Amino acid sequence: MGGVDPQTNRFLRACRREPVDATPIWLMRQAGRYMAEYRAMREKWGILDLIKQPELACEVTLQPIKAFELDAAIIFADILPPLEGMGLSLEFVKGEGPLIHNPVRTREDVERLRTPSPGESLAFTLEAIRLSRRELDPRGVPLIGFSGAPFTLASYAVEGGSSRQLATVKTLMMEEPATWDILMSKLSTVAGEYLLAQAEAGAHALQVFDSWCGELAPADYRQFALPYTKRTIEIARAGGVPIIHFGVGTAGLLELIGEIGADVIGIDWRTTLTDARHRLGSNVALQGNLDPIALLASWDALRGRAQAVLDYAGDAPGHIFNLGHGVLPQVPVDNVKRLVDYVHTASAR
Ligand code: CP3
């Protein structure tokens, strides 16, 4: 039996700001190193191996769904593989994170970037979505697809890896607006078509991760990032599913992010949901925003903060409980289980 009925599903109803029986919850990075099942898979495989073998990606996607009463699954993938199809050479270095061996630095580098169709370069994730749907449908759990936003993708493409200050990418943006426009146009095409293909493969909702947009001054965000995220979302719209925008450190950008046209806006823990609701108005759902560190604290300390998130969200429809960023590797599994159960019980209408 089963299948996900978008009309009655709790997570999808909350995305549309319709009343729900209890607040839905899922967690960014809900599949990952804090779970023993995931660590066991990682002993045999690298992260890109897990992502590129659809049966394995499907298995990892299901791990947190089997362990907790989560209201949505997110496909196991990463924001960086789309850069490989564009011509960049990607590696995950043990203990250090992602490394791009041939980062984009010049106009010629940007012009060389390809924009292959997702069916050509990301078929493994599209297949993982189809496989995961088969496993999730009988459980009644919807599946989220995702992509990086153009600015966050550009950060990795230009910096060549994780970077604290984003000095190289921001200098390129400030000095060479014409080159920047070509780069960001290509990235918005790739991200938008990838999201659309994920919806066509069966994703019930799509999330755009702009993890580093909070590093931009509002005027730079408005000119150099927002139009491209907007274009990404416009392309993905044809998929006909709710679209979630997520950013970190967005307290100074919320009104601008409201202009992007997402159905749901992810908020980090530095802004209260009451303040976010005030600034964004009632035509958008909110997702968030527990401090990820709270999952390391005692149950008493964690429960108080979970309740505070529910209190700040209030009774109005359109709240999806999540963290303000991803689950950390050192989080105790038991805290995740208790959090998920608590949110359902404490928010039951
Ligand atoms: O949320 C989920 O459960 C789905 C899977 C998912 C991963 N990455 C798997 C992953 C998602 C949604 C992402 C998104 C992602 N990837 C973002 C945006 C969200 C954010 O965290 O800000 C970013 C910036 C990346 C890039 C990335 N991937 C980095 C910087 C790293 C290394 C840092 C780290 O935590 O090790 C990764 C690796 C990665 N992607 C892991 C996972 C589970 C950990 C890898 C491992 O198993 O060693």
PDB file of N, CA and C in Angstrom, residues 28-43 45-47 50 60 63-64 68 76 78 92-98 162 296 326-333 336:
ATOM      1  N   MET A  28      18.791  18.529   7.464  1.00  0.00           N
ATOM      2  CA  MET A  28      19.848  18.601   6.458  1.00  0.00           C
ATOM      3  C   MET A  28      21.009  17.724   6.903  1.00  0.00           C
ATOM      4  N   ARG A  29      21.616  17.002   5.971  1.00  0.00           N
ATOM      5  CA  ARG A  29      22.658  16.004   6.263  1.00  0.00           C
ATOM      6  C   ARG A  29      22.143  14.901   7.195  1.00  0.00           C
ATOM      7  N   GLN A  30      20.867  14.521   6.990  1.00  0.00           N
ATOM      8  CA  GLN A  30      20.317  13.471   7.873  1.00  0.00           C
ATOM      9  C   GLN A  30      20.947  12.118   7.591  1.00  0.00           C
ATOM     10  N   ALA A  31      21.497  11.918   6.391  1.00  0.00           N
ATOM     11  CA  ALA A  31      22.322  10.739   6.117  1.00  0.00           C
ATOM     12  C   ALA A  31      23.768  11.189   6.250  1.00  0.00           C
ATOM     13  N   GLY A  32      24.547  10.517   7.084  1.00  0.00           N
ATOM     14  CA  GLY A  32      25.930  10.955   7.217  1.00  0.00           C
ATOM     15  C   GLY A  32      26.657  10.272   8.355  1.00  0.00           C
ATOM     16  N   ARG A  33      27.811  10.838   8.667  1.00  0.00           N
ATOM     17  CA  ARG A  33      28.766  10.128   9.533  1.00  0.00           C
ATOM     18  C   ARG A  33      28.308   9.908  10.963  1.00  0.00           C
ATOM     19  N   TYR A  34      27.288  10.641  11.427  1.00  0.00           N
ATOM     20  CA  TYR A  34      26.829  10.398  12.805  1.00  0.00           C
ATOM     21  C   TYR A  34      26.129   9.039  12.921  1.00  0.00           C
ATOM     22  N   MET A  35      25.770   8.422  11.768  1.00  0.00           N
ATOM     23  CA  MET A  35      25.099   7.117  11.785  1.00  0.00           C
ATOM     24  C   MET A  35      26.105   5.991  11.533  1.00  0.00           C
ATOM     25  N   ALA A  36      26.065   4.955  12.383  1.00  0.00           N
ATOM     26  CA  ALA A  36      26.979   3.816  12.224  1.00  0.00           C
ATOM     27  C   ALA A  36      26.763   3.130  10.871  1.00  0.00           C
ATOM     28  N   GLU A  37      25.510   3.079  10.403  1.00  0.00           N
ATOM     29  CA  GLU A  37      25.211   2.429   9.120  1.00  0.00           C
ATOM     30  C   GLU A  37      25.947   3.148   7.982  1.00  0.00           C
ATOM     31  N   TYR A  38      26.006   4.476   8.081  1.00  0.00           N
ATOM     32  CA  TYR A  38      26.697   5.260   7.056  1.00  0.00           C
ATOM     33  C   TYR A  38      28.206   5.043   7.136  1.00  0.00           C
ATOM     34  N   ARG A  39      28.750   5.086   8.363  1.00  0.00           N
ATOM     35  CA  ARG A  39      30.196   4.893   8.522  1.00  0.00           C
ATOM     36  C   ARG A  39      30.620   3.519   7.989  1.00  0.00           C
ATOM     37  N   ALA A  40      29.768   2.519   8.172  1.00  0.00           N
ATOM     38  CA  ALA A  40      30.085   1.180   7.667  1.00  0.00           C
ATOM     39  C   ALA A  40      30.178   1.191   6.134  1.00  0.00           C
ATOM     40  N   MET A  41      29.285   1.916   5.484  1.00  0.00           N
ATOM     41  CA  MET A  41      29.341   2.022   4.012  1.00  0.00           C
ATOM     42  C   MET A  41      30.607   2.763   3.573  1.00  0.00           C
ATOM     43  N   ARG A  42      30.986   3.787   4.358  1.00  0.00           N
ATOM     44  CA  ARG A  42      32.148   4.609   3.999  1.00  0.00           C
ATOM     45  C   ARG A  42      33.476   3.877   4.195  1.00  0.00           C
ATOM     46  N   GLU A  43      33.439   2.762   4.980  1.00  0.00           N
ATOM     47  CA  GLU A  43      34.668   1.973   5.095  1.00  0.00           C
ATOM     48  C   GLU A  43      35.012   1.325   3.774  1.00  0.00           C
ATOM     49  N   TRP A  45      33.606   2.440   0.647  1.00  0.00           N
ATOM     50  CA  TRP A  45      33.458   3.307  -0.519  1.00  0.00           C
ATOM     51  C   TRP A  45      33.803   4.757  -0.210  1.00  0.00           C
ATOM     52  N   GLY A  46      34.297   5.480  -1.193  1.00  0.00           N
ATOM     53  CA  GLY A  46      34.449   6.932  -1.080  1.00  0.00           C
ATOM     54  C   GLY A  46      33.094   7.589  -1.273  1.00  0.00           C
ATOM     55  N   ILE A  47      32.994   8.873  -0.906  1.00  0.00           N
ATOM     56  CA  ILE A  47      31.693   9.533  -1.000  1.00  0.00           C
ATOM     57  C   ILE A  47      31.207   9.602  -2.452  1.00  0.00           C
ATOM     58  N   LEU A  50      29.664   6.317  -3.446  1.00  0.00           N
ATOM     59  CA  LEU A  50      28.293   6.156  -2.929  1.00  0.00           C
ATOM     60  C   LEU A  50      27.305   6.936  -3.795  1.00  0.00           C
ATOM     61  N   VAL A  60      21.752   4.617   1.207  1.00  0.00           N
ATOM     62  CA  VAL A  60      22.106   5.656   2.183  1.00  0.00           C
ATOM     63  C   VAL A  60      20.929   6.626   2.394  1.00  0.00           C
ATOM     64  N   GLN A  63      18.679   5.152   4.990  1.00  0.00           N
ATOM     65  CA  GLN A  63      19.177   4.871   6.354  1.00  0.00           C
ATOM     66  C   GLN A  63      18.481   5.711   7.431  1.00  0.00           C
ATOM     67  N   PRO A  64      18.432   7.042   7.299  1.00  0.00           N
ATOM     68  CA  PRO A  64      17.766   7.815   8.357  1.00  0.00           C
ATOM     69  C   PRO A  64      16.247   7.604   8.382  1.00  0.00           C
ATOM     70  N   PHE A  68      14.518   6.782  11.969  1.00  0.00           N
ATOM     71  CA  PHE A  68      13.737   7.840  12.636  1.00  0.00           C
ATOM     72  C   PHE A  68      12.425   8.068  11.885  1.00  0.00           C
ATOM     73  N   PHE A  76      20.554  11.099  -1.486  1.00  0.00           N
ATOM     74  CA  PHE A  76      21.965  11.156  -1.130  1.00  0.00           C
ATOM     75  C   PHE A  76      22.777  11.521  -2.370  1.00  0.00           C
ATOM     76  N   ASP A  78      25.534  15.239  -3.620  1.00  0.00           N
ATOM     77  CA  ASP A  78      26.269  16.383  -3.106  1.00  0.00           C
ATOM     78  C   ASP A  78      26.064  17.533  -4.094  1.00  0.00           C
ATOM     79  N   PHE A  92      37.297  14.267  -3.200  1.00  0.00           N
ATOM     80  CA  PHE A  92      37.092  14.502  -1.768  1.00  0.00           C
ATOM     81  C   PHE A  92      38.306  13.948  -1.045  1.00  0.00           C
ATOM     82  N   VAL A  93      39.073  14.829  -0.417  1.00  0.00           N
ATOM     83  CA  VAL A  93      40.304  14.418   0.248  1.00  0.00           C
ATOM     84  C   VAL A  93      39.981  14.100   1.698  1.00  0.00           C
ATOM     85  N   LYS A  94      40.402  12.915   2.131  1.00  0.00           N
ATOM     86  CA  LYS A  94      40.103  12.452   3.498  1.00  0.00           C
ATOM     87  C   LYS A  94      40.494  13.500   4.532  1.00  0.00           C
ATOM     88  N   GLY A  95      39.555  13.873   5.380  1.00  0.00           N
ATOM     89  CA  GLY A  95      39.837  14.816   6.464  1.00  0.00           C
ATOM     90  C   GLY A  95      39.885  16.276   6.043  1.00  0.00           C
ATOM     91  N   GLU A  96      39.785  16.557   4.739  1.00  0.00           N
ATOM     92  CA  GLU A  96      39.932  17.951   4.299  1.00  0.00           C
ATOM     93  C   GLU A  96      38.744  18.503   3.538  1.00  0.00           C
ATOM     94  N   GLY A  97      37.932  17.586   2.983  1.00  0.00           N
ATOM     95  CA  GLY A  97      36.799  18.074   2.203  1.00  0.00           C
ATOM     96  C   GLY A  97      37.096  18.120   0.726  1.00  0.00           C
ATOM     97  N   PRO A  98      36.253  18.846  -0.028  1.00  0.00           N
ATOM     98  CA  PRO A  98      36.360  18.812  -1.482  1.00  0.00           C
ATOM     99  C   PRO A  98      37.573  19.581  -2.017  1.00  0.00           C
ATOM    100  N   SER A 162      36.827  24.367  -0.069  1.00  0.00           N
ATOM    101  CA  SER A 162      36.209  25.189   0.967  1.00  0.00           C
ATOM    102  C   SER A 162      37.153  26.336   1.297  1.00  0.00           C
ATOM    103  N   LEU A 296      24.211  18.277  20.280  1.00  0.00           N
ATOM    104  CA  LEU A 296      25.327  17.740  21.074  1.00  0.00           C
ATOM    105  C   LEU A 296      25.050  17.870  22.570  1.00  0.00           C
ATOM    106  N   GLY A 326      23.554  21.683   8.660  1.00  0.00           N
ATOM    107  CA  GLY A 326      23.505  20.225   8.664  1.00  0.00           C
ATOM    108  C   GLY A 326      23.833  19.563   9.996  1.00  0.00           C
ATOM    109  N   VAL A 327      23.428  18.280  10.126  1.00  0.00           N
ATOM    110  CA  VAL A 327      23.768  17.468  11.298  1.00  0.00           C
ATOM    111  C   VAL A 327      25.289  17.271  11.332  1.00  0.00           C
ATOM    112  N   LEU A 328      25.896  17.481  12.496  1.00  0.00           N
ATOM    113  CA  LEU A 328      27.346  17.309  12.640  1.00  0.00           C
ATOM    114  C   LEU A 328      27.686  15.836  12.868  1.00  0.00           C
ATOM    115  N   PRO A 329      28.898  15.423  12.451  1.00  0.00           N
ATOM    116  CA  PRO A 329      29.276  14.002  12.550  1.00  0.00           C
ATOM    117  C   PRO A 329      29.287  13.456  13.983  1.00  0.00           C
ATOM    118  N   GLN A 330      29.508  14.313  14.974  1.00  0.00           N
ATOM    119  CA  GLN A 330      29.651  13.824  16.355  1.00  0.00           C
ATOM    120  C   GLN A 330      28.319  13.776  17.117  1.00  0.00           C
ATOM    121  N   VAL A 331      27.207  13.988  16.432  1.00  0.00           N
ATOM    122  CA  VAL A 331      25.893  14.002  17.092  1.00  0.00           C
ATOM    123  C   VAL A 331      25.486  12.593  17.538  1.00  0.00           C
ATOM    124  N   PRO A 332      25.010  12.423  18.786  1.00  0.00           N
ATOM    125  CA  PRO A 332      24.504  11.113  19.222  1.00  0.00           C
ATOM    126  C   PRO A 332      23.164  10.786  18.536  1.00  0.00           C
ATOM    127  N   VAL A 333      23.098   9.584  17.992  1.00  0.00           N
ATOM    128  CA  VAL A 333      21.896   9.146  17.272  1.00  0.00           C
ATOM    129  C   VAL A 333      20.645   9.275  18.153  1.00  0.00           C
ATOM    130  N   VAL A 336      18.900  12.565  17.980  1.00  0.00           N
ATOM    131  CA  VAL A 336      18.128  12.778  16.755  1.00  0.00           C
ATOM    132  C   VAL A 336      16.756  12.116  16.904  1.00  0.00           C
TER     133      VAL A 336
END
